[in-house]
Amino acid sequence: MAENTGRRKSSQSPATLEELMGNKPPQALDVEEAVLGAMLLDPSSVDQGMEELSAGCFHDPRNRMIYEAMAELVNEHVSIDYITVSEKLRAKGSLEEIGGAVTLASMSQNVGAAAHLEYYLKILKQKMIQRDLIRASYDIIGESFKDATNVDDLINMAQTKVYDAIKTNEKHDVRDIGSIINSVMDNLQALQGITGPSGVPSGYPSIDRITQGWQNSDLIILAARPSVGKTAFALNIARNAAVDHNMPVAVFSLEMSADQLGKRLITTESGLSGEKIKGGVKLENYEWEQLEYKLKALSKAPLYIDDTPGIPVMEFRTKAKRLVKQKGVRLIVVDYLQLMQGPAELRGLREQEVAAISRTLKATAKDLNIPIIALSQLSRNAVQRTGGAGKPQLSDLRESGSIEQDADMVIFIHRPDFVGLSENPEDKEKAYICIAKHRNGEVCDIEMKYKAAQVRFVEPDQSLDIQAARPVESAMNYDFPSQGGEPF
């Protein structure tokens, strides 16, 4: 059985923990020897040890060398026993360093260790986490004392080191098919009493018929060229879930400020023109009344906005966990993926950095069991292409093929008039939501209309002008002129 490559090996820097601390770090040398002794005697203990541990779990360098020799033998499909491990250490020139064959012989005499192996493994993992947290703390303290240290980089480094130290303790057990089927059947039974989408509703029936709502643990990539309407569509989705269905939604806006997003939401909700919301055109008295009435539901909606520019991906993960735990967030929107900061060690390696960001977004969606919608830019190929009616393709996703690979769903926004494919005035509002990848469903193009004045996407048969005519709750008993907007 090969060593689990998904587990982290404890990083070793030139300074030992003894040198850093001046005293003995957390360790359990007798437990280390007991585990190695059990692995020398019992083949099942070898499998369990290789699955649960890494070399960093052993604080004593001699014990670490013995474990590494065992791991090499496992990868070479050689059985583990006193003789094979001795020969491997001798071939590596390490046998004398660990105290000779007599050390292995004394370990193999520990015949009682196998019965308590699971408990011993837990102790070793806990001691490693304690040591790694200590080392991470010293690294953070050292960097914090440097005047030249960038605070944003320091925060990102601190979060990454602490997360790396504790993630070893996360364990996902293998599940048998019977328990999986029971879980699926229970979920299916629960869905029988639900009318409408099983996931977070988008607010667009034509989309929800295909997706059944945004599904938990899915990473949805929403991509388009600049100014096509990515942010507008994402805000429409966030607004529909938070206002119409009272589902908590978090929006991480890396490009626009919270006030700018607020103005867009107010424009969409009120039906007033964007120029009036920006202050370029003065509001009439009745429009103030209309504004106050239309914003009642929006102002009370569970919609949370974080406008940290260039947020490091680990800081995003931390904030997302807190929002889910404290606010019960059911959907997260990231605007947009390419503006996030990846791991510091990958800065300058743009493709690898974007790949690390997309992997972290997918892992976060899976860990928190919520859908994440991440906006993404498209390359210029999307507007230079003449074939295929100018529609974007998966190969147009910018900077990394891993975005397509990690995504459960990829959605493009295509507006023919925007790319100069239509001169018909009637097509000016026409837009298509193109589902180009759908891991658990069909791919298709869904026709929509984009109302630029209200910064809103609507179904083809939906008319904002008709919906806008509604009296406000005041002594002024009259209908407002048609301004657009959707009543609550």
Short mmCIF file of N, CA and C in Angstrom, two decimals, residues 383-443:
data_model
loop_
_atom_site.label_atom_id
_atom_site.label_comp_id
_atom_site.label_asym_id
_atom_site.label_seq_id
_atom_site.Cartn_x
_atom_site.Cartn_y
_atom_site.Cartn_z
N VAL A 383 -13.92 37.26 -28.44
CA VAL A 383 -14.50 38.29 -29.31
C VAL A 383 -13.87 38.28 -30.70
N GLN A 384 -12.71 37.63 -30.85
CA GLN A 384 -12.05 37.59 -32.15
C GLN A 384 -12.55 36.45 -33.02
N ARG A 385 -13.19 35.46 -32.38
CA ARG A 385 -13.66 34.30 -33.12
C ARG A 385 -14.84 34.68 -34.00
N THR A 386 -14.85 34.18 -35.22
CA THR A 386 -15.97 34.46 -36.13
C THR A 386 -16.91 33.27 -36.25
N GLY A 387 -16.41 32.06 -36.02
CA GLY A 387 -17.26 30.88 -36.13
C GLY A 387 -18.10 30.67 -34.89
N GLY A 388 -19.09 29.80 -35.00
CA GLY A 388 -19.92 29.45 -33.84
C GLY A 388 -20.76 30.59 -33.34
N ALA A 389 -21.12 31.53 -34.21
CA ALA A 389 -21.96 32.67 -33.84
C ALA A 389 -21.31 33.52 -32.75
N GLY A 390 -19.97 33.44 -32.64
CA GLY A 390 -19.27 34.27 -31.68
C GLY A 390 -19.44 33.86 -30.23
N LYS A 391 -20.01 32.70 -29.97
CA LYS A 391 -20.25 32.25 -28.60
C LYS A 391 -18.95 31.87 -27.92
N PRO A 392 -18.82 32.17 -26.63
CA PRO A 392 -17.62 31.76 -25.90
C PRO A 392 -17.51 30.25 -25.84
N GLN A 393 -16.28 29.78 -25.68
CA GLN A 393 -16.02 28.35 -25.55
C GLN A 393 -15.19 28.11 -24.29
N LEU A 394 -15.17 26.86 -23.83
CA LEU A 394 -14.43 26.53 -22.61
C LEU A 394 -12.95 26.88 -22.73
N SER A 395 -12.42 26.79 -23.93
CA SER A 395 -11.00 27.12 -24.13
C SER A 395 -10.72 28.61 -23.96
N ASP A 396 -11.77 29.43 -23.88
CA ASP A 396 -11.59 30.87 -23.72
C ASP A 396 -11.36 31.28 -22.26
N LEU A 397 -11.55 30.35 -21.32
CA LEU A 397 -11.34 30.69 -19.92
C LEU A 397 -9.90 31.14 -19.72
N ARG A 398 -9.74 32.24 -19.06
CA ARG A 398 -8.46 32.93 -19.05
C ARG A 398 -7.48 32.38 -18.02
N GLU A 399 -6.23 32.22 -18.44
CA GLU A 399 -5.05 32.01 -17.61
C GLU A 399 -4.82 30.60 -17.07
N SER A 400 -5.83 29.75 -17.03
CA SER A 400 -5.57 28.40 -16.51
C SER A 400 -6.64 27.42 -16.93
N GLY A 401 -6.21 26.28 -17.47
CA GLY A 401 -7.16 25.23 -17.81
C GLY A 401 -7.75 24.56 -16.60
N SER A 402 -7.15 24.78 -15.43
CA SER A 402 -7.66 24.14 -14.21
C SER A 402 -9.02 24.70 -13.82
N ILE A 403 -9.35 25.91 -14.27
CA ILE A 403 -10.66 26.47 -13.94
C ILE A 403 -11.76 25.58 -14.51
N GLU A 404 -11.62 25.21 -15.78
CA GLU A 404 -12.58 24.30 -16.40
C GLU A 404 -12.59 22.94 -15.70
N GLN A 405 -11.42 22.47 -15.31
CA GLN A 405 -11.32 21.16 -14.68
C GLN A 405 -11.97 21.14 -13.30
N ASP A 406 -11.76 22.18 -12.51
CA ASP A 406 -12.28 22.21 -11.14
C ASP A 406 -13.77 22.51 -11.07
N ALA A 407 -14.30 23.20 -12.08
CA ALA A 407 -15.69 23.66 -12.04
C ALA A 407 -16.67 22.50 -12.24
N ASP A 408 -17.75 22.52 -11.47
CA ASP A 408 -18.86 21.60 -11.70
C ASP A 408 -19.77 22.11 -12.80
N MET A 409 -19.79 23.43 -12.95
CA MET A 409 -20.61 24.04 -13.99
C MET A 409 -19.90 25.29 -14.51
N VAL A 410 -19.90 25.45 -15.82
CA VAL A 410 -19.35 26.66 -16.44
C VAL A 410 -20.47 27.33 -17.23
N ILE A 411 -20.72 28.60 -16.92
CA ILE A 411 -21.78 29.37 -17.57
C ILE A 411 -21.18 30.59 -18.24
N PHE A 412 -21.52 30.79 -19.51
CA PHE A 412 -21.09 31.98 -20.24
C PHE A 412 -22.28 32.92 -20.44
N ILE A 413 -22.00 34.21 -20.46
CA ILE A 413 -23.00 35.21 -20.86
C ILE A 413 -22.64 35.67 -22.26
N HIS A 414 -23.57 35.52 -23.18
CA HIS A 414 -23.33 35.86 -24.58
C HIS A 414 -24.38 36.88 -25.03
N ARG A 415 -23.91 38.05 -25.49
CA ARG A 415 -24.81 39.09 -26.02
C ARG A 415 -24.40 39.39 -27.45
N PRO A 416 -25.20 38.93 -28.42
CA PRO A 416 -24.82 39.10 -29.83
C PRO A 416 -24.55 40.55 -30.23
N ASP A 417 -25.36 41.49 -29.73
CA ASP A 417 -25.15 42.89 -30.11
C ASP A 417 -23.84 43.43 -29.56
N PHE A 418 -23.40 42.90 -28.41
CA PHE A 418 -22.19 43.39 -27.77
C PHE A 418 -20.95 43.06 -28.60
N VAL A 419 -20.96 41.91 -29.25
CA VAL A 419 -19.81 41.51 -30.06
C VAL A 419 -20.03 41.83 -31.54
N GLY A 420 -21.05 42.63 -31.84
CA GLY A 420 -21.27 43.08 -33.20
C GLY A 420 -21.82 42.06 -34.14
N LEU A 421 -22.56 41.07 -33.62
CA LEU A 421 -23.11 40.01 -34.48
C LEU A 421 -24.54 40.30 -34.89
N SER A 422 -25.11 41.37 -34.40
CA SER A 422 -26.48 41.69 -34.77
C SER A 422 -26.66 43.21 -34.83
N GLU A 423 -27.26 43.69 -35.90
CA GLU A 423 -27.56 45.11 -36.03
C GLU A 423 -29.05 45.39 -35.93
N ASN A 424 -29.82 44.36 -35.64
CA ASN A 424 -31.26 44.50 -35.50
C ASN A 424 -31.56 45.18 -34.16
N PRO A 425 -32.26 46.33 -34.16
CA PRO A 425 -32.58 47.02 -32.90
C PRO A 425 -33.33 46.14 -31.91
N GLU A 426 -34.13 45.20 -32.43
CA GLU A 426 -34.89 44.32 -31.55
C GLU A 426 -34.00 43.34 -30.80
N ASP A 427 -32.78 43.14 -31.29
CA ASP A 427 -31.86 42.21 -30.63
C ASP A 427 -30.96 42.91 -29.61
N LYS A 428 -31.18 44.21 -29.40
CA LYS A 428 -30.29 44.96 -28.53
C LYS A 428 -30.30 44.41 -27.11
N GLU A 429 -31.45 43.94 -26.64
CA GLU A 429 -31.56 43.43 -25.28
C GLU A 429 -31.34 41.93 -25.19
N LYS A 430 -31.21 41.28 -26.32
CA LYS A 430 -31.13 39.82 -26.31
C LYS A 430 -29.82 39.35 -25.69
N ALA A 431 -29.91 38.36 -24.83
CA ALA A 431 -28.74 37.76 -24.19
C ALA A 431 -28.97 36.26 -24.04
N TYR A 432 -27.89 35.53 -23.95
CA TYR A 432 -27.97 34.08 -23.76
C TYR A 432 -27.13 33.67 -22.56
N ILE A 433 -27.72 32.87 -21.71
CA ILE A 433 -26.98 32.23 -20.63
C ILE A 433 -26.61 30.85 -21.13
N CYS A 434 -25.34 30.66 -21.44
CA CYS A 434 -24.87 29.42 -22.09
C CYS A 434 -24.24 28.51 -21.04
N ILE A 435 -24.90 27.41 -20.73
CA ILE A 435 -24.34 26.41 -19.83
C ILE A 435 -23.46 25.49 -20.66
N ALA A 436 -22.14 25.72 -20.58
CA ALA A 436 -21.18 25.00 -21.44
C ALA A 436 -20.65 23.74 -20.80
N LYS A 437 -20.68 23.68 -19.48
CA LYS A 437 -20.28 22.48 -18.76
C LYS A 437 -21.24 22.28 -17.60
N HIS A 438 -21.74 21.07 -17.45
CA HIS A 438 -22.69 20.77 -16.37
C HIS A 438 -22.44 19.32 -15.95
N ARG A 439 -21.70 19.17 -14.87
CA ARG A 439 -21.26 17.84 -14.46
C ARG A 439 -22.44 16.91 -14.15
N ASN A 440 -23.53 17.48 -13.69
CA ASN A 440 -24.67 16.66 -13.26
C ASN A 440 -25.95 16.97 -14.03
N GLY A 441 -25.81 17.46 -15.25
CA GLY A 441 -27.01 17.79 -16.02
C GLY A 441 -26.68 18.14 -17.45
N GLU A 442 -27.65 18.70 -18.14
CA GLU A 442 -27.49 18.98 -19.57
C GLU A 442 -26.84 20.34 -19.80
N VAL A 443 -26.27 20.49 -20.97
CA VAL A 443 -25.73 21.78 -21.41
C VAL A 443 -26.69 22.35 -22.44
#
